[in-house]
XYZ file of C-alpha atoms in Angstrom:
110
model
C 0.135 -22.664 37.364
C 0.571 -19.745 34.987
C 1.440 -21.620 32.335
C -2.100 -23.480 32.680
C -3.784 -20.380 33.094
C -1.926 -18.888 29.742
C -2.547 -22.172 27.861
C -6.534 -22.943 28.599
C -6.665 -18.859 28.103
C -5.227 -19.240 24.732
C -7.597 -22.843 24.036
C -10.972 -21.484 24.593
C -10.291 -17.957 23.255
C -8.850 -19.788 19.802
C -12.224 -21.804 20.049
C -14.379 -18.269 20.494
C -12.113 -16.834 17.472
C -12.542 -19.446 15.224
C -16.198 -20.112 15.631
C -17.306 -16.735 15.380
C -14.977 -16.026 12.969
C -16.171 -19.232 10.169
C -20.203 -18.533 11.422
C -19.457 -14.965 10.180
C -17.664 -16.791 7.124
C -20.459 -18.839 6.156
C -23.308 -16.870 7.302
C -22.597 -13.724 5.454
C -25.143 -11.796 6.471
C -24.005 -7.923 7.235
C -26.618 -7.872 10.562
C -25.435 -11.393 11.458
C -21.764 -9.953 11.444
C -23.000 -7.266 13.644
C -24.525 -9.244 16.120
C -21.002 -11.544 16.100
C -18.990 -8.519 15.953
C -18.556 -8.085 20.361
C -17.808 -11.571 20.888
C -15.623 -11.718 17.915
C -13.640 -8.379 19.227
C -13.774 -9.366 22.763
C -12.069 -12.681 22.494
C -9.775 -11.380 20.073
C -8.209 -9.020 22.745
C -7.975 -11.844 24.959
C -6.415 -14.306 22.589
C -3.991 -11.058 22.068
C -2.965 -11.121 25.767
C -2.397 -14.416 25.922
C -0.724 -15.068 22.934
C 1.613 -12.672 24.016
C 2.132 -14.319 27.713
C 2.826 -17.387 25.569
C 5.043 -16.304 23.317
C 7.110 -14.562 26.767
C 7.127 -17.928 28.217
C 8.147 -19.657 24.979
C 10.452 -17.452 23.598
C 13.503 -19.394 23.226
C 11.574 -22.345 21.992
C 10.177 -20.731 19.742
C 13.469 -18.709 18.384
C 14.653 -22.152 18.455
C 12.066 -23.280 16.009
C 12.771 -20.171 13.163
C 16.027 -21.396 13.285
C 14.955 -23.706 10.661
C 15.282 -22.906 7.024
C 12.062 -24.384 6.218
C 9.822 -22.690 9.008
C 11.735 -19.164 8.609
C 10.706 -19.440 5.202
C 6.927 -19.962 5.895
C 6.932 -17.445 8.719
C 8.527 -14.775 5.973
C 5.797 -15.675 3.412
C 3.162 -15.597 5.923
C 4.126 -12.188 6.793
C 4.515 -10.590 3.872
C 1.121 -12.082 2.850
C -0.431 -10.868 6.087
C 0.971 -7.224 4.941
C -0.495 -7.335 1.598
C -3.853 -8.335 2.483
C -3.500 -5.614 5.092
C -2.790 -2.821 2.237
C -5.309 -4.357 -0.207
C -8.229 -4.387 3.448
C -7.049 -0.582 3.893
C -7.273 0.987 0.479
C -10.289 -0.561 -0.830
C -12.476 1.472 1.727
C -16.181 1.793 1.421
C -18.133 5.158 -0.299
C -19.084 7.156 3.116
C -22.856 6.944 1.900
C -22.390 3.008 2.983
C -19.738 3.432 5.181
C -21.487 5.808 7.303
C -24.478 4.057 8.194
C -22.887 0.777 8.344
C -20.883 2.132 11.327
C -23.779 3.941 13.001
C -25.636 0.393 12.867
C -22.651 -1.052 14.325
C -22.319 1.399 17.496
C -26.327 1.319 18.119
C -25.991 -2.704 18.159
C -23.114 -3.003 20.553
């Protein structure tokens, strides 16, 4: 029954993620992202706990699956591009005069 519970989890939180996450992508409007922004953070912490229940209960599977030159490969490019969009996201930060109210906007609307 866990398992069930960990994979529906997973589906519909996936579903929230993505949805929110390409109506943000294609309507890129700042207050539109706003308005998004608890649904998009909320799910996101779900889809965090139960990717990690999944990954617990598929562990060896998915070991199992790296093993493969191919897929270890992919994983180790997908990483490293995940890192370097990561540095470019953290050192490209906004001038506090936009920054600043930006954020205050974002606390009053959640």
């Amino acid at each position: 029954m866990f398992y069930r519970l960990v994979a529906v989890t997973l589906f519909v939180s996936f579903i929230a993620m993505s949805t929110s996450g390409l109506l943000m992508f294609f309507i890129e409007r700042p207050s539109f992202t706003i308005q998004m922004h608890p649904v998009h953070k909320l799910f996101g912490l779900v889809m965090v706990a139960a990717m990690t229940a999944h990954i617990a209960l598929n562990f060896r599977a998915l070991r199992n699956y790296v093993r493969a030159r191919a897929v270890a490969l992919t994983g180790g490019a997908l990483v490293a591009l995940l890192v370097v969009l990561y540095a470019v996201a953290i050192n490209n930060e906004l001038p506090p005069e936009i920054a600043q109210p930006l954020d205050a906007l974002g606390a009053q609307a959640e």
